[in-house]
mmCIF file of C-alpha atoms in Angstrom:
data_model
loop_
_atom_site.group_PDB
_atom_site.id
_atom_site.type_symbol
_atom_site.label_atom_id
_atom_site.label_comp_id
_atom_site.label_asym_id
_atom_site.label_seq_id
_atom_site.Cartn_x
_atom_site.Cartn_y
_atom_site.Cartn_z
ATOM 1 C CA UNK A 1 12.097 15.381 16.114
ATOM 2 C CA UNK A 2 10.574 12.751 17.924
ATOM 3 C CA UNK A 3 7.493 12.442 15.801
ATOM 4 C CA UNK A 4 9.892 12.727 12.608
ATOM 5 C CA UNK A 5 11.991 10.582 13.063
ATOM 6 C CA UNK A 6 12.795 8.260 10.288
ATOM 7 C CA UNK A 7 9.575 9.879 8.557
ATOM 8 C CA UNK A 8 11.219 10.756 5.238
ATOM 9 C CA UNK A 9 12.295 9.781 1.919
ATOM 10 C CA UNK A 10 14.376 13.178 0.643
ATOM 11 C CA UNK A 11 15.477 16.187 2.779
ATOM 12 C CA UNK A 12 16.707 19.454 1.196
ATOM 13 C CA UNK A 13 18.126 22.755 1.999
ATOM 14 C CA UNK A 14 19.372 25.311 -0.187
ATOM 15 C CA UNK A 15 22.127 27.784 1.406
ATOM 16 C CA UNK A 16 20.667 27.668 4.806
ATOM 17 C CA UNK A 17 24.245 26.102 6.527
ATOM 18 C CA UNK A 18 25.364 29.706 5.345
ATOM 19 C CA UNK A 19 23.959 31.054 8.575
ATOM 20 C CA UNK A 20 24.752 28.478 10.778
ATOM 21 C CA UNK A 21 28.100 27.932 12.711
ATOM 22 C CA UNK A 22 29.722 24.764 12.323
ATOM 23 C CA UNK A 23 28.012 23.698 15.763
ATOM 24 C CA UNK A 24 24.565 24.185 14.450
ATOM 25 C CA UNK A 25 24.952 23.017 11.301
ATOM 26 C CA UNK A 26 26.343 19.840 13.164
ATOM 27 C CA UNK A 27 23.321 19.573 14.936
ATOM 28 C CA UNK A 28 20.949 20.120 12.221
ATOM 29 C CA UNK A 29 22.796 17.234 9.993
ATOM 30 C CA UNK A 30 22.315 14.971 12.855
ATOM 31 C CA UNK A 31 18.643 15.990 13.532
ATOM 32 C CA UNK A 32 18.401 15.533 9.258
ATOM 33 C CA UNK A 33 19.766 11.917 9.260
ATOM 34 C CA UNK A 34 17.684 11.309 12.377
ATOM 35 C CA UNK A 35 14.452 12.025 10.322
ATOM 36 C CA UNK A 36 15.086 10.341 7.212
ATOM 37 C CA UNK A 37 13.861 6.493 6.677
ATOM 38 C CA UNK A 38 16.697 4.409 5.991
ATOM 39 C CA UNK A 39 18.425 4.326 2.419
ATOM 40 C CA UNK A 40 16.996 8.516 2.443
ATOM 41 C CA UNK A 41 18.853 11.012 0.746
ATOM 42 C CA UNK A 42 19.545 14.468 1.585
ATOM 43 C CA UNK A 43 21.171 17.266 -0.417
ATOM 44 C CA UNK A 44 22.477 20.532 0.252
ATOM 45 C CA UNK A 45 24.468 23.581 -1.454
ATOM 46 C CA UNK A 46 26.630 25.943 0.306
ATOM 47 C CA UNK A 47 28.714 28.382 -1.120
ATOM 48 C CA UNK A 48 32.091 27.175 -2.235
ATOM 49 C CA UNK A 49 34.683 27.453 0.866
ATOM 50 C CA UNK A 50 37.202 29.174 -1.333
ATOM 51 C CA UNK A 51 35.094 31.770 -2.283
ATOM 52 C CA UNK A 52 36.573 33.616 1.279
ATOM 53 C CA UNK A 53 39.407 34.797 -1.428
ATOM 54 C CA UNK A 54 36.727 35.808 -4.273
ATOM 55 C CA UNK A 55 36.869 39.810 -3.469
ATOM 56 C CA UNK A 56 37.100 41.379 -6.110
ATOM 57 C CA UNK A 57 34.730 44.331 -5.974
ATOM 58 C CA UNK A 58 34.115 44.150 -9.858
ATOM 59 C CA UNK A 59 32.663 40.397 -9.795
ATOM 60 C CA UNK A 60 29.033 40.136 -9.674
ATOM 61 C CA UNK A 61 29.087 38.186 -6.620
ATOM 62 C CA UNK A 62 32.506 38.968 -3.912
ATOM 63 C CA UNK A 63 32.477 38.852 -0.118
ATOM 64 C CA UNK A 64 34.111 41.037 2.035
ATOM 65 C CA UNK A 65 37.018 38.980 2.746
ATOM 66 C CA UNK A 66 40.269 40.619 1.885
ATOM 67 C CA UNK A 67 42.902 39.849 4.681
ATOM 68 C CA UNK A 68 40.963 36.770 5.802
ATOM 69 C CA UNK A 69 42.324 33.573 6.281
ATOM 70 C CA UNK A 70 40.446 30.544 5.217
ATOM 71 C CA UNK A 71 41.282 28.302 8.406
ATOM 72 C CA UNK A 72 40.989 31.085 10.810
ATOM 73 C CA UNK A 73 38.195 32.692 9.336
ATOM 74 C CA UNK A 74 35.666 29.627 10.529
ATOM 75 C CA UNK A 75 32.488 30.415 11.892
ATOM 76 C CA UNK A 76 33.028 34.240 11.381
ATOM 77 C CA UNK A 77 29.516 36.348 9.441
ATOM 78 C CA UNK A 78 31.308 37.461 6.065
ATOM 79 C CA UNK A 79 29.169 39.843 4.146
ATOM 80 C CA UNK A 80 29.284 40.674 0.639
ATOM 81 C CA UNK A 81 27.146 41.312 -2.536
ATOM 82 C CA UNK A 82 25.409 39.475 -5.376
ATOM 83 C CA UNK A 83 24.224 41.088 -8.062
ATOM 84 C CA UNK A 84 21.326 39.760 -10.515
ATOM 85 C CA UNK A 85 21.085 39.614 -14.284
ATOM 86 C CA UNK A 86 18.878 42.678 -14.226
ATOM 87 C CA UNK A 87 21.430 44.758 -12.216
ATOM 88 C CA UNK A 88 20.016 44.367 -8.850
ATOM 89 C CA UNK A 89 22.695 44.150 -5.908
ATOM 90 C CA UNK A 90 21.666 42.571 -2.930
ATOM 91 C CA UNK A 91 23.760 42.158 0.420
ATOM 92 C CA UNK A 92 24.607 38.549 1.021
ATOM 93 C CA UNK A 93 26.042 37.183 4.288
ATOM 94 C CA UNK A 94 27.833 33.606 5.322
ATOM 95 C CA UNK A 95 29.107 31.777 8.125
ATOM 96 C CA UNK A 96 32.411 30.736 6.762
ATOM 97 C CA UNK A 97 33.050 26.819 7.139
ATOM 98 C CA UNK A 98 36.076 25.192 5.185
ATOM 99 C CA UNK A 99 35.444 21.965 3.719
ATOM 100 C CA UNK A 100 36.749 19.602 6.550
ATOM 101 C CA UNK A 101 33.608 21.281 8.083
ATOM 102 C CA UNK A 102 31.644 19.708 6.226
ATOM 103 C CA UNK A 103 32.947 16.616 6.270
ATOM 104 C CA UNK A 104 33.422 16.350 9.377
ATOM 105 C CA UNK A 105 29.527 17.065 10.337
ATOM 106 C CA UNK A 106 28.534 14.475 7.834
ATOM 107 C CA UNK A 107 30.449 11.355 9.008
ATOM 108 C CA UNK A 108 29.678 12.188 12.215
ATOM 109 C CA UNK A 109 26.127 12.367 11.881
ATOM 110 C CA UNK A 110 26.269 8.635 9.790
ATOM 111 C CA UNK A 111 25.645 9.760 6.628
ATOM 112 C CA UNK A 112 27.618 8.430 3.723
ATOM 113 C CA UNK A 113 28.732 10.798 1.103
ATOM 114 C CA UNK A 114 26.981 10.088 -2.655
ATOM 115 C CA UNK A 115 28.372 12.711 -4.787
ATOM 116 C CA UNK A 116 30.007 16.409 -4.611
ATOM 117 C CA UNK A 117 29.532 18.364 -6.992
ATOM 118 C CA UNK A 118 31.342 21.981 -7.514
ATOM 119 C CA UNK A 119 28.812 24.223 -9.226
ATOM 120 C CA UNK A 120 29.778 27.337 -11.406
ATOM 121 C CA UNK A 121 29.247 29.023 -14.238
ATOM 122 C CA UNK A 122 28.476 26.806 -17.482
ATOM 123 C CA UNK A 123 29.462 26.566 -21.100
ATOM 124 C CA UNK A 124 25.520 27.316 -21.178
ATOM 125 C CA UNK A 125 25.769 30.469 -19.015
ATOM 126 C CA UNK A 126 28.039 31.914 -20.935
ATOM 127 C CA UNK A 127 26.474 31.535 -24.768
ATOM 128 C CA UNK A 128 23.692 33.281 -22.840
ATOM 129 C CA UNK A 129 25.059 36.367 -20.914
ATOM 130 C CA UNK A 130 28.578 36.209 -21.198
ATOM 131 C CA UNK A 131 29.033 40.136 -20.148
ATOM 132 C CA UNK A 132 27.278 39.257 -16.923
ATOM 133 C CA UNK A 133 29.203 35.819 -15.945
ATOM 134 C CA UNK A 134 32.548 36.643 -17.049
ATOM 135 C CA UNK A 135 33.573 38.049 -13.496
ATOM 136 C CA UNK A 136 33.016 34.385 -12.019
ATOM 137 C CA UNK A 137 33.671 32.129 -15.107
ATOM 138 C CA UNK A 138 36.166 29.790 -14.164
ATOM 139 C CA UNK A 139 35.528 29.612 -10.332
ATOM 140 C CA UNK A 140 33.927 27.137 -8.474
ATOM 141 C CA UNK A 141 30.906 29.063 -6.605
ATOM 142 C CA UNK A 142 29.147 26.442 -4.810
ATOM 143 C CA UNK A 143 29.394 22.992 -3.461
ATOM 144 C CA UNK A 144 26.100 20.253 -3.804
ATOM 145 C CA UNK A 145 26.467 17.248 -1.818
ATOM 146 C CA UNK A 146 24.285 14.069 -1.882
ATOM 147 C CA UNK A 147 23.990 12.398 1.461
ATOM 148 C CA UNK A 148 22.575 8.650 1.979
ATOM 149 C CA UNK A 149 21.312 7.444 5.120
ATOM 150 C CA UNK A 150 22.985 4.306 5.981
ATOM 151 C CA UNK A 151 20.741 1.294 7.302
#
């Protein structure tokens, strides 16, 4: 970190807070903010914290969550399946974090909060494979946040 720090212009990462508990992904915000130049912006997806109640074995994409609570379900490995567009399942897994998580890691860290965005299936999606997306129209799947690094 040393030699990073305040290196960068744009930090990314795509799902990986899924396998991190909230501890690490703490740590890694921190450690992201610390290498960033100032005014830097970093942006991340996770999966939506309320999809620990999507489990409903016919969507293309469910955890295996039923009986979980969403507060008392934090940091627990909840596995589940996706399934592509060309009928290929593969096993998924997530450290479940609610939203206050989240927040919480970012202030802390001293990153201000751009934009949140709650990603899910599209008008878009639909015209194309509606079949395939109708199990998960209507929910929010993921969250995107854009993070600035304060001066």
């Amino acid at each position: 970190i040393d030699s990073a720090e305040a290196a960068f212009d744009v930090a990314i990462a795509v799902f990986l807070f899924n396998y991190l508990t909230t501890n690490e992904m703490e740590e890694v915000i921190l450690q992201t903010y610390q290498t960033l130049k100032p005014g830097g912006t970093f942006i991340f997806s996770v999966p939506h914290p309320s999809m620990i109640f999507c489990h409903d074995k016919g969507a293309i994409f469910h955890l295996d969550s039923e009986n979980k609570g969403y507060y008392s379900s934090r940091n627990e490995k909840i596995t589940g399946i996706i399934t592509t567009i060309d009928g290929t399942t593969l096993n998924i897994m997530s450290v479940h974090k609610t939203l206050s998580d989240y927040i919480k890691a970012i202030f802390s860290s001293g990153f201000e909060i751009v934009d949140i965005q709650e990603a899910g299936v599209t008008e878009e999606h639909m015209k194309l494979h509606p079949d395939f997306f109708e199990s998960v129209k209507d929910r929010p799947l993921h969250l995107v946040f854009k993070l600035k690094k304060t001066y």
